[in-house]
CSV table of C-alpha atoms in Angstrom, one decimal:
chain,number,residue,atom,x,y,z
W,129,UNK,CA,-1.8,-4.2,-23.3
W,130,UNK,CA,0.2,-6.2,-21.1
W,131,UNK,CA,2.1,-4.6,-18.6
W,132,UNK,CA,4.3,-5.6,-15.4
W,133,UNK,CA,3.8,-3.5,-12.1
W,134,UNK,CA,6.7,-3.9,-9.1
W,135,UNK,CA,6.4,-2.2,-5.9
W,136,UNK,CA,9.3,-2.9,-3.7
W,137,UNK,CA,8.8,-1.7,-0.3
W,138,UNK,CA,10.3,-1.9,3.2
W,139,UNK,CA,9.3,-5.9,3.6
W,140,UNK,CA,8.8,-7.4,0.0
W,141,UNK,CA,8.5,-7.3,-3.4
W,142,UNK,CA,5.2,-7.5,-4.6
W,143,UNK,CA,4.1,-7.7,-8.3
W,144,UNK,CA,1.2,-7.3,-10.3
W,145,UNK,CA,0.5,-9.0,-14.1
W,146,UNK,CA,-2.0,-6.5,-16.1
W,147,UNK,CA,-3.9,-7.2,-19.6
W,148,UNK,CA,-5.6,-3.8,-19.6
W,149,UNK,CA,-6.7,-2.4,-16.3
W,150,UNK,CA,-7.0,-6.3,-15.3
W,151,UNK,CA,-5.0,-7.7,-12.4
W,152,UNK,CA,-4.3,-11.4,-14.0
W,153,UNK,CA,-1.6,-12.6,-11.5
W,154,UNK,CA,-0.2,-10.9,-8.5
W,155,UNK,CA,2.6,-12.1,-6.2
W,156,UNK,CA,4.5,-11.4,-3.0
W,157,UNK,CA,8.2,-11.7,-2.3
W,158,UNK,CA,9.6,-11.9,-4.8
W,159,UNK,CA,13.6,-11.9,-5.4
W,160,UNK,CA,15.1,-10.3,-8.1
W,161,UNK,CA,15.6,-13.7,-10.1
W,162,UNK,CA,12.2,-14.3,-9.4
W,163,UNK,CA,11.3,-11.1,-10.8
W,164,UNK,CA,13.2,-11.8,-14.3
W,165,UNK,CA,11.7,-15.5,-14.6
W,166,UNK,CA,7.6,-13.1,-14.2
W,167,UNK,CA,9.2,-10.8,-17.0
W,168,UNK,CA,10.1,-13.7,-18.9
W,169,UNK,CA,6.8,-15.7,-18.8
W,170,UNK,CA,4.6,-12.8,-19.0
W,171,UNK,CA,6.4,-10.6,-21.4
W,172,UNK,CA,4.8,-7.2,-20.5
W,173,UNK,CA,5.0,-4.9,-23.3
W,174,UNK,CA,5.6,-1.8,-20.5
W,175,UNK,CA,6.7,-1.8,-16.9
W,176,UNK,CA,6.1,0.3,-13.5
W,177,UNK,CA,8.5,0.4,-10.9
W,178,UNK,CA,7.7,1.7,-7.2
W,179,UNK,CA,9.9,1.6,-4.7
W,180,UNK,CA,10.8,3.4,-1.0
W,181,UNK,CA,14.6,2.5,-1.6
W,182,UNK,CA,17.2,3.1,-4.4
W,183,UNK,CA,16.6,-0.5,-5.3
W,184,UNK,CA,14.4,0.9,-7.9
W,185,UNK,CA,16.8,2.5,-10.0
W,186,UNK,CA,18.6,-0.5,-10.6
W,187,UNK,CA,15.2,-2.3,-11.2
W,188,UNK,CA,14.7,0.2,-13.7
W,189,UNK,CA,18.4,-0.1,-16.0
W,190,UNK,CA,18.1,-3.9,-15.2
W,191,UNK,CA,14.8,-4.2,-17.0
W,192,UNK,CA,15.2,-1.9,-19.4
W,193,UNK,CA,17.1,-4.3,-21.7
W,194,UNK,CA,14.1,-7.2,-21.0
W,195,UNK,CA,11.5,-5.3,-21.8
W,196,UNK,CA,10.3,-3.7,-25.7
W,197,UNK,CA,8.5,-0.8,-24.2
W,198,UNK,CA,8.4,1.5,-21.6
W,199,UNK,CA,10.2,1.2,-17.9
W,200,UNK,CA,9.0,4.0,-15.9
W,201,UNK,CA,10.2,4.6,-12.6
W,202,UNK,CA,7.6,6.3,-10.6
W,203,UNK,CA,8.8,8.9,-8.3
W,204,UNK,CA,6.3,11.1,-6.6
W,205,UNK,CA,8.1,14.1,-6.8
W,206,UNK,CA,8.6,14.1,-10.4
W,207,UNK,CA,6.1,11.8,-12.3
W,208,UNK,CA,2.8,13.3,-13.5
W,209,UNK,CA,-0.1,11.0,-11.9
W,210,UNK,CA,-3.9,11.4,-13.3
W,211,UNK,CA,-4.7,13.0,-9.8
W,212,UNK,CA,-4.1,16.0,-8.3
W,213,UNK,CA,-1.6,16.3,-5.6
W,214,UNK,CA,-1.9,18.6,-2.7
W,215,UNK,CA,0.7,17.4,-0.9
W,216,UNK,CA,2.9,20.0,0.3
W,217,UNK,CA,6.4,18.4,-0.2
W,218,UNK,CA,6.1,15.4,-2.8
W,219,UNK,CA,9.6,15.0,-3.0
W,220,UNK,CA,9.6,13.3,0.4
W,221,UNK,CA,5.7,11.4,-0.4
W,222,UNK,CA,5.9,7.7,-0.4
W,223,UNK,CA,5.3,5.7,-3.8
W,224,UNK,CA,2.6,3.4,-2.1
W,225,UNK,CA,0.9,6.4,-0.7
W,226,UNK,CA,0.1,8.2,-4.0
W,227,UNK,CA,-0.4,5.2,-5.7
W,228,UNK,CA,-2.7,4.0,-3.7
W,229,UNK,CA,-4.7,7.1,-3.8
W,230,UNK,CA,-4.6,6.9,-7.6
W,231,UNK,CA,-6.2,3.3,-7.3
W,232,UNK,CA,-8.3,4.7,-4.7
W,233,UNK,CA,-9.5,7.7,-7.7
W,234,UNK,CA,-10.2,4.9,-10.1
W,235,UNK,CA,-12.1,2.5,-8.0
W,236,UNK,CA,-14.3,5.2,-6.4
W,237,UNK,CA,-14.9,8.2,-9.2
W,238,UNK,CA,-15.9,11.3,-7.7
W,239,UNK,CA,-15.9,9.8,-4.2
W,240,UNK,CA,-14.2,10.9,-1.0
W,241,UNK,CA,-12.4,8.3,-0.1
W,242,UNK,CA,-9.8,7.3,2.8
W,243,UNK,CA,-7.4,4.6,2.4
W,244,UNK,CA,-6.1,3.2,5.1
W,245,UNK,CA,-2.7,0.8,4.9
W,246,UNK,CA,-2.0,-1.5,7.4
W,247,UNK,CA,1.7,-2.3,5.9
W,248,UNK,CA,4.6,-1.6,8.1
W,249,UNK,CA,3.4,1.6,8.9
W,250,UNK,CA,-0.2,2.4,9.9
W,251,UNK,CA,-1.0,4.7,7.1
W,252,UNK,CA,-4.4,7.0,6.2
W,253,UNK,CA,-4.8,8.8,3.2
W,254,UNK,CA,-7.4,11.2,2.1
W,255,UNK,CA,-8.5,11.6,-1.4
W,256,UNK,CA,-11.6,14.2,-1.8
W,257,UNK,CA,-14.5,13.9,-4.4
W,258,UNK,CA,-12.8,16.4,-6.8
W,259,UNK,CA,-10.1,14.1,-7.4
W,260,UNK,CA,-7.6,15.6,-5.1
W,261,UNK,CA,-4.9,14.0,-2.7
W,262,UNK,CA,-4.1,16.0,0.1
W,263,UNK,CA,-2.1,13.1,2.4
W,264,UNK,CA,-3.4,12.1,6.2
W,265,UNK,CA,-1.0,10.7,9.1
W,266,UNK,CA,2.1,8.1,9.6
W,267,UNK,CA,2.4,5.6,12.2
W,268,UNK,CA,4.0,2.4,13.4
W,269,UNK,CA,2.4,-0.8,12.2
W,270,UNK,CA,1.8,-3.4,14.3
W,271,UNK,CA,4.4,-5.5,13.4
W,272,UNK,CA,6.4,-2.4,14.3
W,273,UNK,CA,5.1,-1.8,17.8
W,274,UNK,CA,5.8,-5.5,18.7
W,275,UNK,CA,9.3,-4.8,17.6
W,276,UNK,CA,9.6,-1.6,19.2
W,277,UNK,CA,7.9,-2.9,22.8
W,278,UNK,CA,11.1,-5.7,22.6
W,279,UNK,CA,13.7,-3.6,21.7
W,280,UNK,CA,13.0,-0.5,24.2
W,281,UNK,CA,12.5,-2.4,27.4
W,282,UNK,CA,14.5,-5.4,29.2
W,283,UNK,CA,12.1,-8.2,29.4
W,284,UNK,CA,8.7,-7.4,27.3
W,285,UNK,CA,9.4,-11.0,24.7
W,286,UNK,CA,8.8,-10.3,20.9
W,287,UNK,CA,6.1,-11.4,19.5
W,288,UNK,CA,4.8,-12.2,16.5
W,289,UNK,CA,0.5,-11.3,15.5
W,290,UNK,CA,-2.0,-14.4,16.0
W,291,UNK,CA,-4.1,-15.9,13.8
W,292,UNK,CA,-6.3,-13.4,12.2
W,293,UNK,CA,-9.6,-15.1,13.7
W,294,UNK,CA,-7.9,-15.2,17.0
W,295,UNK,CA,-9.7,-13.4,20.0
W,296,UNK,CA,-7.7,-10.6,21.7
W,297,UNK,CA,-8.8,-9.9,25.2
W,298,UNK,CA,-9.6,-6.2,26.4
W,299,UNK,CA,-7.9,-7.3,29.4
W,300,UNK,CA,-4.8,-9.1,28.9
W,301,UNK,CA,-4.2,-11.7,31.4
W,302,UNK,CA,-0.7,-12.9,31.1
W,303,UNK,CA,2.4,-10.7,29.7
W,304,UNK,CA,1.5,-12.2,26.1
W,305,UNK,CA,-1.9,-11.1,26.7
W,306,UNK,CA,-1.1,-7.6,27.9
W,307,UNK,CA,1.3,-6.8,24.8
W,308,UNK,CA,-1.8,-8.2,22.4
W,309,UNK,CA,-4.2,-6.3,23.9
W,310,UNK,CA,-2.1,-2.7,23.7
W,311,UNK,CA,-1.2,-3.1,20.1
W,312,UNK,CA,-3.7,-5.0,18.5
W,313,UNK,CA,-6.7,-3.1,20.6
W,314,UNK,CA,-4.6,-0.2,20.8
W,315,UNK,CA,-4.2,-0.1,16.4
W,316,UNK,CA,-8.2,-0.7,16.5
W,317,UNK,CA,-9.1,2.0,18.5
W,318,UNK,CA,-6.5,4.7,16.8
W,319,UNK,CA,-7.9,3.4,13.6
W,320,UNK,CA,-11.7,4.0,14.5
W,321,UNK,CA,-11.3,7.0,16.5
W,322,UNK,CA,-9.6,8.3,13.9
W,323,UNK,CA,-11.9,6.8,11.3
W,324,UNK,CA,-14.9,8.7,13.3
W,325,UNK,CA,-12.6,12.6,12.8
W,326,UNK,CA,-12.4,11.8,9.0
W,327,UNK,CA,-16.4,11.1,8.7
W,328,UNK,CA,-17.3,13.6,10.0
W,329,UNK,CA,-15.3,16.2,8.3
W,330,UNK,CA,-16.4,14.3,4.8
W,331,UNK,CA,-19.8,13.1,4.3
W,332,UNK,CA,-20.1,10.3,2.2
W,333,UNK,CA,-16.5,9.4,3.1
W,334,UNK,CA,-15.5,5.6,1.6
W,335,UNK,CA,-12.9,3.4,3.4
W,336,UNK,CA,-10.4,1.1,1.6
W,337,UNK,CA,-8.1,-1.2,3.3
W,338,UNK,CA,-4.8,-2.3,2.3
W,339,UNK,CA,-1.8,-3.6,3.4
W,340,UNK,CA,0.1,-7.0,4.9
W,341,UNK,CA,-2.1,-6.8,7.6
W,342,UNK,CA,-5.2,-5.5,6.1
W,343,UNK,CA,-7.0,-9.0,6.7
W,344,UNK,CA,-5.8,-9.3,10.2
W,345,UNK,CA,-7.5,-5.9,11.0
W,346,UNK,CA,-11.3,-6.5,9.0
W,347,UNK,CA,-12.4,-8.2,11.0
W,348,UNK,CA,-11.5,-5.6,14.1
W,349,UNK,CA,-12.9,-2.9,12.2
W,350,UNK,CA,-16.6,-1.2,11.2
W,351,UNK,CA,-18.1,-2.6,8.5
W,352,UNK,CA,-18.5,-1.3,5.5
W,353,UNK,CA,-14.9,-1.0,4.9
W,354,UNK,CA,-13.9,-2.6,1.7
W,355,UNK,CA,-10.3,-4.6,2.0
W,356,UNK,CA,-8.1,-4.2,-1.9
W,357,UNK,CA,-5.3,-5.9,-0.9
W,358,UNK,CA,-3.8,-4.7,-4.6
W,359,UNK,CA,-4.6,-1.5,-4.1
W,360,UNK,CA,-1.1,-0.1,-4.9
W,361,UNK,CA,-0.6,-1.7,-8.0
W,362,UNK,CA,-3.7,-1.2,-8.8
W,363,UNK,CA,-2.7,2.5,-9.0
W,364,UNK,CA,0.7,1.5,-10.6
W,365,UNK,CA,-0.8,0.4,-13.2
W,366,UNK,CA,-3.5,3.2,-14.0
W,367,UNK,CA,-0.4,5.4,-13.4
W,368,UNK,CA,2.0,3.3,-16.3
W,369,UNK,CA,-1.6,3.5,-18.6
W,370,UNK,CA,-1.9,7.1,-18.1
W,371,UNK,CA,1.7,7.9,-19.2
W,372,UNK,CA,2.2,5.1,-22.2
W,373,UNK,CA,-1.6,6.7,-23.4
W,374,UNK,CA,-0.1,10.0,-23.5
C-alpha cells in the first residue's frame, strides 16, 4: 500500500512516501506545488494530513480530488489513534506530539519511552510500557530563545545556531559567546536534568530524539539516545494504516 504522509507545522512542510510501514522518500519544505508534483509521481493510494494550523483543512479538500482513496485529516481531539491517550484536554494536543508517540509505540513495543523534539519548541513526551500517552512539558526551542533574547532587549544581536560540530564554551567570552553558551548549554542542561527526573520515575525508560534540531543537540546529549528524525510521520503513517485497516 502506498500511501502519502504531510505534516505541516510551524516552519515547514515535511513529507513522508510509504510502501507499507516503509519510509521510501521523505522531504522537507515543501510548497504546496511541490506537494502536488510528490502526489503526482508517487500516486499514494491514501493520504495523512497533520497540521498545527487550518492549512490542513484545505490540504485535505485539495487532495481529495488527487487521490483514489482515503484523505484523513488527523486531528487529536477527534481521530482514533492505536494508542491510548491520557491526555487531559486532546482537543488543544498538538498533531506532532501524539504522532510521534504513536511512532514512538511502534518502534519500541511495550517500552517506556520518552521522546524528546527539538523542533521549534523543546518538546518531551512520555509514553509508558502499557501503551499509554500521558503528555510531558512545552518549551522554547532554541531557535526560539535566540529570537526571543533579540527581540526583548535593545542590543543582544540575533543569532543564528553553529555548526552542529561546533564547540560551545561554558564560559562565553564575547557577547556571541555569552548568548551560545545560555541557550545552547542552557537547552542541554534542561534537557538532561530533566532527562535524569524521567529515569528515575520509569525504569527502563528509552529516549528518542526528533526534530529540526535533533542533530545539532546528539551530540550534546547522553548516549544512548536514539535520534528518528521521521519520527512523526512515522506515526502518521501507522496512524493512516490503522484507520484504512479498519
Amino acid at each position: 500500500m502506498r500511501t502519502l504522509v504531510l505534516d505541516i507545522g510551524n516552519t515547514a512542510v515535511k513529507a513522508g512516501c510509504f510502501d507499507g510501514l516503509a519510509l521510501r522518500e521523505m522531504a522537507v519544505g515543501l510548497t504546496p506545488a511541490a506537494v502536488r508534483e510528490l502526489v503526482q509521481r508517487w500516486q499514494p493510494q491514501h493520504v495523512i494530513v497533520a497540521s498545527v494550523a487550518e492549512a490542513a483543512v484545505l490540504a485535505v479538500e485539495e487532495l481529495q480530488d488527487l487521490v483514489p482513496g482515503r484523505v484523513l485529516g488527523f486531528s487529536p481531539g477527534t481521530t482514533p489513534v492505536p494508542l491510548r491517550n491520557a491526555y487531559a484536554t486532546p482537543h488543544t494536543l498538538g498533531a506532532d506530539r501524539l504522532a510521534a508517540a504513536v511512532g514512538a509505540a511502534a518502534l519500541r513495543p511495550g517500552q517506556p519511552t520518552l521522546i524528546i523534539d527539538a523542533g521549534t519548541a523543546l518538546k518531551f513526551d512520555l509514553v509508558t510500557a502499557d501503551g499509554t500517552y500521558h503528555g510531558g512539558s512545552i518549551g522554547p526551542g532554541l531557535q526560539m530563545r535566540l529570537r526571543a533574547l533579540h527581540t526583548f532587549t535593545g542590543r543582544l544581536p540575533l543569532l543564528d545556531l553553529p555548526a552542529p560540530d561546533a564547540t560551545i564554551p561554558l564560559v562565553g567570552d564575547s557577547t556571541t559567546g555569552s548568548l551560545l553558551s545560555g541557550v545552547v548549554n542552557g537547552a542541554v542542561a534542561e534537557i538532561t536534568g530533566l532527562l535524569a527526573q524521567y529515569q528515575a520515575q520509569h525504569p527502563g525508560l528509552g529516549v528518542l530524539l526528533t526534530g529540526g534540531d535533533a542533530a545539532f543537540l546528539a551530540a550534546r546529549l547522553p548516549a544512548r539516545i536514539f535520534v528518528v528524525p521521521e519520527l512523526v510521520l512515522l506515526g502518521l503513517n501507522r496512524i493512516l494504516a490503522y484507520h484504512v485497516e479498519e
